[in-house]
Amino acid sequence: MRNFNIKAILFLNYFVFAILLNSVGTVILQVQQNFGISKSSASVLEGFKDLPIAICSFILASFLPKIGIKNSMLIALFLVSGMCFIMPFSNAFWFFKLLFAIVGVSFALIKISVFTSIGLVTNTDKEHSSFMGFLEGFFMIGVLAGNVLFSLFIDDHNPRSTHWLNVYWVLGALSALSFLFLFFSRLNEKEARSETTDLLGDIKNSISLFSYKKVLFFLVCAFLFVLVEQSFQTWTPTFYKEILRLPTSMSIQAGAVLAGAFALGRFLSGFFSKKFSWIYVVSFCVIGFAVSLLFVLPLTHNTEISTGTTWFNAPVVVYLFPLMGGLLAPIYPSINSVILASIPKYLHSAMSGLIVVFSAIGGTIGSIITGFVFQEFSGQRAFYLSLIPLSLLIISAVIMNKLKINPKK
């Protein structure tokens, strides 16, 4: 298979950061129990993760091809490896703020690099869309694996136990292994650079993206989607612990089930994108998820969970809630692939930077709003609010589908 080596490296790097990034929901639940942190205070961890992603992506998007795609990924893996090896010794909330800030900066480097690399290792729009779907699906496999991994270190009988911090030894080793695999791999980065412009020209090219209406509506779609997605991914463990009253380990495993549903949905999007127009896929998923939400959330009221509940005897709603993620999953890779395939390859780094920036902002706002509503009202009401951005998302996607991009270069 052409470019198999570097494609495997991209999958591995994405897998590592999937675990680190999406551990925020688990960490939010654990710091509440370990350090007595309130929900609203714990929710700022999403900001410590996402704001560095947004800021660094904005700054680095134009510069990254000149820094080097491979070099950027190596720097990211080195930073997170070091921080993971420090975390088992953490004994205060600020350690977690620092962890997610470093993970955020590093993920900005990784995601722009990975998105830029996709255009270098694929040849057609459909191949690009398919690979994007599979890559995002594998990202969710990483989220699933991360939730399962964290749950294995949880002590259900002692909520204040910090034994779970030992999971970072495993994550540090995984990051270091990924660093070594990448270090010995090769990537032809020539097409990602514009040979006719200097650094100032690259910045102008990046700014020029805002002149396209299709790009603007895409950014709205990306912002709204991640606002909804992060709300569910971040707060599902807490929802299961406090609303459904399941054991902590099961609550974290519910996040793994949600990630598994996301993974399946994104793998399927890799197939559907070859057969159907992206707008049909996105419309079906948005409407299907909204209908499922209206059906499932009422079932979570007054649910009685016994102390001996396991995955083998839990009420049906315990399974239904995370499975909704399968409908939400195909949206992100579909819209990302469409916009990246619409522009020249030398602009992919800049466009990837904008994707990361608006996704990060959406994730932060979504998590903070959900945490606030969850604390002041109820978990159900917090998730009902997602119907508003979902409505705006489908409107923006329809408009985006009607617009064309005619590159000036």
XYZ file of C-alpha atoms in Angstrom:
409
model
C 0.000 0.000 0.000
C 1.310 3.436 -0.973
C 2.601 5.499 1.978
C 1.624 2.710 4.392
C 4.496 3.507 6.748
C 3.675 7.175 7.298
C -0.076 6.471 7.390
C 0.527 4.029 10.259
C 2.558 6.705 12.071
C -0.294 9.221 11.688
C -2.731 6.690 13.160
C -0.420 6.015 16.112
C 0.155 9.701 16.898
C -3.560 10.411 16.740
C -4.210 7.409 19.015
C -1.818 8.710 21.699
C -3.378 12.175 21.773
C -6.894 10.761 21.708
C -6.194 9.179 25.095
C -4.542 12.278 26.563
C -7.051 14.833 25.287
C -10.196 12.951 26.136
C -9.090 11.938 29.604
C -10.381 15.352 30.688
C -13.839 13.933 31.510
C -12.308 11.274 33.742
C -9.951 13.776 35.363
C -12.826 16.205 36.032
C -14.672 13.435 37.849
C -11.593 12.361 39.826
C -10.401 15.821 40.927
C -13.882 16.469 42.328
C -13.430 13.396 44.522
C -9.701 13.751 45.284
C -9.450 17.490 45.915
C -13.056 18.584 46.602
C -13.205 20.691 43.426
C -16.664 21.952 42.350
C -18.105 21.138 38.895
C -17.756 24.718 37.665
C -14.155 24.897 38.886
C -13.271 21.496 37.412
C -14.756 22.503 34.055
C -11.899 24.999 33.533
C -9.641 22.037 32.708
C -11.344 22.007 29.309
C -10.208 25.602 28.871
C -6.647 24.814 29.942
C -6.652 22.168 27.210
C -8.523 23.958 24.443
C -7.309 27.559 24.728
C -3.620 26.603 24.246
C -4.772 24.530 21.254
C -6.544 27.567 19.807
C -3.753 30.072 20.512
C -0.918 27.868 19.279
C -2.841 26.761 16.203
C -3.489 30.388 15.276
C 0.188 31.292 15.703
C 1.719 28.177 14.142
C -0.627 27.437 11.232
C 1.366 29.483 8.715
C 4.799 28.690 10.174
C 4.470 24.941 10.598
C 5.476 23.829 7.066
C 8.727 25.763 7.467
C 9.320 24.319 10.951
C 8.681 20.909 9.439
C 5.689 18.611 9.837
C 7.760 15.760 11.252
C 9.734 18.080 13.562
C 6.501 19.553 14.927
C 5.116 16.136 15.789
C 8.382 15.113 17.463
C 8.340 18.252 19.647
C 4.740 17.516 20.672
C 5.473 13.912 21.629
C 8.581 14.923 23.598
C 6.607 17.474 25.658
C 3.747 15.161 26.599
C 6.095 12.265 27.398
C 7.926 14.406 29.939
C 4.728 15.713 31.547
C 3.194 12.233 31.809
C 6.211 11.000 33.761
C 5.715 13.889 36.236
C 1.973 13.327 36.832
C 2.209 10.287 39.176
C 3.818 12.656 41.717
C 1.118 15.348 41.450
C -0.706 16.321 44.649
C -2.632 19.488 43.733
C -5.166 20.710 41.168
C -2.665 22.987 39.393
C -0.718 19.945 38.145
C -3.722 19.000 36.044
C -4.038 22.518 34.677
C -0.386 22.351 33.608
C -0.859 18.859 32.138
C -3.748 19.890 29.917
C -2.028 23.143 28.899
C 0.965 21.116 27.644
C -1.311 18.546 26.027
C -3.155 21.426 24.313
C 0.005 23.026 22.919
C 1.272 19.642 21.752
C -2.021 18.659 20.144
C -2.034 21.901 18.155
C 1.260 20.776 16.622
C 0.030 17.221 16.076
C -3.369 17.981 14.565
C -2.148 20.606 12.095
C 0.664 18.248 11.109
C -1.644 15.261 10.692
C -4.303 17.162 8.725
C -1.617 18.639 6.477
C -0.069 15.199 5.971
C -3.347 13.653 4.761
C -3.150 15.706 1.570
C 0.405 14.432 1.048
C -0.443 10.738 1.328
C -3.750 10.673 -0.616
C -4.436 11.354 -4.304
C -8.168 12.009 -4.787
C -10.979 13.806 -2.965
C -12.729 10.521 -2.170
C -9.502 8.947 -0.922
C -8.936 12.046 1.225
C -12.459 11.838 2.672
C -12.205 8.100 3.298
C -8.804 8.343 5.010
C -10.058 11.250 7.130
C -13.016 9.143 8.258
C -10.841 6.176 9.195
C -8.320 8.419 10.965
C -11.008 10.116 13.042
C -12.478 6.679 13.755
C -9.128 5.481 15.053
C -8.968 8.630 17.188
C -12.146 7.436 18.894
C -10.610 3.976 19.369
C -7.936 5.838 21.324
C -10.626 7.562 23.395
C -12.236 4.182 24.090
C -8.907 2.619 25.051
C -8.121 5.590 27.287
C -11.395 5.302 29.205
C -10.905 1.573 29.719
C -7.284 2.142 30.766
C -8.204 4.804 33.338
C -11.048 2.678 34.722
C -8.571 -0.131 35.490
C -6.705 2.175 37.878
C -9.825 3.452 39.695
C -10.503 2.364 43.293
C -14.318 2.278 43.657
C -14.047 1.545 47.395
C -11.931 4.625 48.131
C -13.034 7.662 46.077
C -10.195 9.790 47.475
C -7.496 7.330 46.381
C -4.890 8.768 43.982
C -3.744 5.343 42.788
C -5.282 6.190 39.400
C -2.409 8.632 38.742
C -0.181 5.631 38.001
C -1.929 5.421 34.616
C 0.395 8.235 33.486
C 3.389 5.866 33.599
C 1.670 3.889 30.838
C 0.762 7.016 28.875
C 4.303 8.371 29.163
C 5.725 5.124 27.812
C 3.219 5.103 24.939
C 4.114 8.699 24.009
C 7.830 7.889 24.092
C 7.259 4.849 21.863
C 5.339 6.981 19.374
C 8.227 9.472 19.388
C 10.698 6.725 18.467
C 8.557 5.331 15.638
C 8.150 8.808 14.144
C 11.832 9.660 14.554
C 12.824 6.766 12.290
C 10.112 7.401 9.661
C 10.283 9.501 6.490
C 7.778 12.035 5.158
C 8.047 13.999 1.913
C 6.851 17.482 2.902
C 7.589 19.306 -0.368
C 3.964 19.765 -1.502
C 2.976 21.265 1.866
C 5.215 24.268 1.197
C 4.570 27.152 -1.146
C 7.868 27.633 -2.966
C 6.825 31.008 -4.359
C 6.231 32.796 -1.052
C 8.241 33.775 1.987
C 6.930 33.751 5.570
C 4.983 36.998 5.060
C 3.431 35.526 1.929
C 2.393 32.417 3.843
C 0.647 34.584 6.438
C -1.184 36.482 3.670
C -2.276 33.170 2.138
C -3.654 32.107 5.505
C -5.585 35.345 5.955
C -6.963 35.016 2.416
C -8.940 31.951 3.537
C -11.356 34.276 5.346
C -12.345 35.798 2.003
C -14.149 32.595 1.018
C -17.740 32.305 2.260
C -17.518 28.517 2.158
C -14.622 28.628 4.617
C -16.542 30.940 6.945
C -19.605 28.680 7.039
C -17.358 25.658 7.503
C -15.753 27.298 10.559
C -19.226 27.882 12.008
C -20.025 24.194 11.437
C -16.775 23.057 13.079
C -17.349 25.340 16.082
C -20.933 24.160 16.615
C -20.147 20.482 16.163
C -17.276 20.412 18.665
C -19.351 22.464 21.118
C -21.879 19.599 21.160
C -19.351 16.755 20.921
C -17.117 17.936 23.773
C -20.116 18.555 26.013
C -21.086 14.908 25.743
C -17.576 13.441 25.862
C -16.471 15.537 28.838
C -19.563 15.228 31.012
C -20.742 11.670 30.322
C -18.715 10.149 33.236
C -20.118 12.730 35.688
C -23.650 12.237 34.266
C -23.423 8.492 34.856
C -21.988 8.933 38.356
C -24.407 11.596 39.654
C -27.591 11.183 37.589
C -27.652 7.429 36.979
C -25.674 6.762 40.201
C -23.370 4.108 38.783
C -19.996 3.187 40.343
C -17.090 5.442 39.327
C -15.362 2.760 37.251
C -18.581 2.050 35.301
C -19.119 5.770 34.797
C -15.693 6.077 33.208
C -16.291 2.924 31.155
C -19.482 4.576 29.866
C -17.163 7.119 28.311
C -15.433 4.195 26.612
C -18.769 2.941 25.236
C -19.463 6.452 23.934
C -16.022 6.493 22.305
C -16.678 3.074 20.782
C -19.909 4.359 19.259
C -18.006 7.370 17.902
C -15.331 5.092 16.460
C -17.898 2.886 14.710
C -19.690 5.945 13.327
C -16.460 7.417 11.974
C -15.280 4.151 10.434
C -18.651 3.858 8.716
C -18.324 7.434 7.474
C -15.188 6.296 5.647
C -17.409 3.935 3.632
C -20.455 6.199 3.295
C -18.339 9.089 1.992
C -17.536 6.978 -1.081
C -21.216 6.392 -1.881
C -23.150 9.470 -0.730
C -22.720 13.234 -0.855
C -21.371 14.603 2.425
C -24.404 16.846 2.959
C -26.738 13.827 3.031
C -24.509 12.091 5.581
C -24.309 15.189 7.810
C -28.050 15.941 7.590
C -29.011 12.360 8.451
C -26.639 12.324 11.430
C -27.734 15.683 12.890
C -31.452 14.874 12.627
C -30.947 11.312 13.881
C -28.957 12.461 16.894
C -31.517 15.139 17.818
C -34.387 12.621 17.651
C -32.397 10.098 19.725
C -31.674 12.766 22.318
C -35.374 13.558 22.703
C -36.115 9.849 23.091
C -33.299 8.801 25.462
C -32.968 11.702 27.932
C -36.489 11.294 29.422
C -35.549 7.690 30.255
C -32.765 8.902 32.568
C -35.239 10.474 35.034
C -35.956 8.504 38.208
C -33.857 5.540 37.072
C -33.198 3.159 39.949
C -29.722 1.635 40.002
C -28.966 -0.983 42.668
C -25.596 -1.165 44.401
C -24.774 -4.434 42.618
C -25.354 -3.076 39.119
C -22.899 -4.169 36.431
C -22.854 -3.990 32.638
C -24.647 -7.352 32.614
C -27.743 -6.230 34.549
C -27.934 -2.438 33.982
C -31.156 -0.763 32.742
C -31.388 -0.270 28.960
C -30.865 3.510 29.221
C -27.331 2.884 30.515
C -26.502 1.461 27.064
C -28.634 3.768 24.923
C -27.140 7.065 26.086
C -23.556 6.519 24.871
C -24.660 4.695 21.685
C -26.076 7.985 20.397
C -22.474 8.974 19.729
C -22.541 6.758 16.632
C -24.892 9.234 14.953
C -22.857 12.285 15.938
C -19.521 10.807 14.859
C -19.485 11.071 11.020
C -20.146 14.826 10.982
C -16.661 16.114 11.858
C -14.549 14.109 9.384
C -17.110 14.785 6.641
C -17.018 18.572 6.911
C -13.237 18.663 7.481
C -12.507 16.588 4.394
C -14.822 18.670 2.206
C -13.091 21.940 3.042
C -9.532 20.568 2.852
C -10.224 18.924 -0.513
C -11.564 22.271 -1.797
C -8.310 24.204 -1.399
C -4.705 23.827 -2.704
C -2.358 21.622 -0.664
C -0.060 24.523 0.241
C -2.994 26.046 2.174
C -3.796 22.845 4.098
C -1.594 23.810 7.043
C -3.282 27.197 7.381
C -6.749 25.667 7.010
C -5.891 22.937 9.528
C -4.864 25.649 11.960
C -8.241 27.354 11.600
C -10.003 24.005 12.082
C -8.127 23.428 15.332
C -8.688 26.992 16.577
C -12.453 27.004 16.067
C -12.808 23.417 17.309
C -10.884 24.266 20.478
C -12.989 27.361 21.176
C -16.178 25.383 20.577
C -15.016 22.605 22.906
C -14.167 25.023 25.707
C -17.430 26.951 25.504
C -19.486 23.754 25.240
C -17.875 22.149 28.277
C -18.121 25.253 30.465
C -21.791 25.881 29.572
C -22.662 22.219 30.165
C -20.807 22.201 33.495
C -22.606 25.350 34.662
C -26.094 24.149 33.640
C -25.356 20.686 35.085
C -24.430 22.240 38.443
C -27.223 24.826 38.616
C -30.100 22.867 37.059
C -29.700 19.232 35.961
C -27.642 16.950 33.734
C -30.622 16.310 31.476
C -31.243 20.013 30.917
C -27.566 20.545 30.144
C -27.725 18.017 27.301
C -31.098 19.252 26.012
C -29.366 22.571 25.288
C -27.369 20.883 22.522
C -30.491 20.970 20.329
C -29.839 24.681 19.732
C -26.330 24.365 18.217
C -27.453 21.244 16.309
C -30.177 23.286 14.581
C -27.680 26.012 13.661
C -25.212 23.359 12.467
C -27.523 21.824 9.873
C -28.481 25.274 8.552
C -24.807 26.255 8.182
C -23.959 22.927 6.499
C -26.708 23.364 3.901
C -25.449 26.869 3.055
C -21.837 25.634 2.949
C -22.813 22.908 0.472
C -24.131 25.493 -1.980
C -20.957 27.571 -1.983
C -17.884 27.004 -4.167
C -14.220 27.936 -3.803
C -12.241 29.187 -6.790
C -8.631 29.405 -5.562
C -6.708 32.435 -6.703
C -3.509 30.455 -6.962
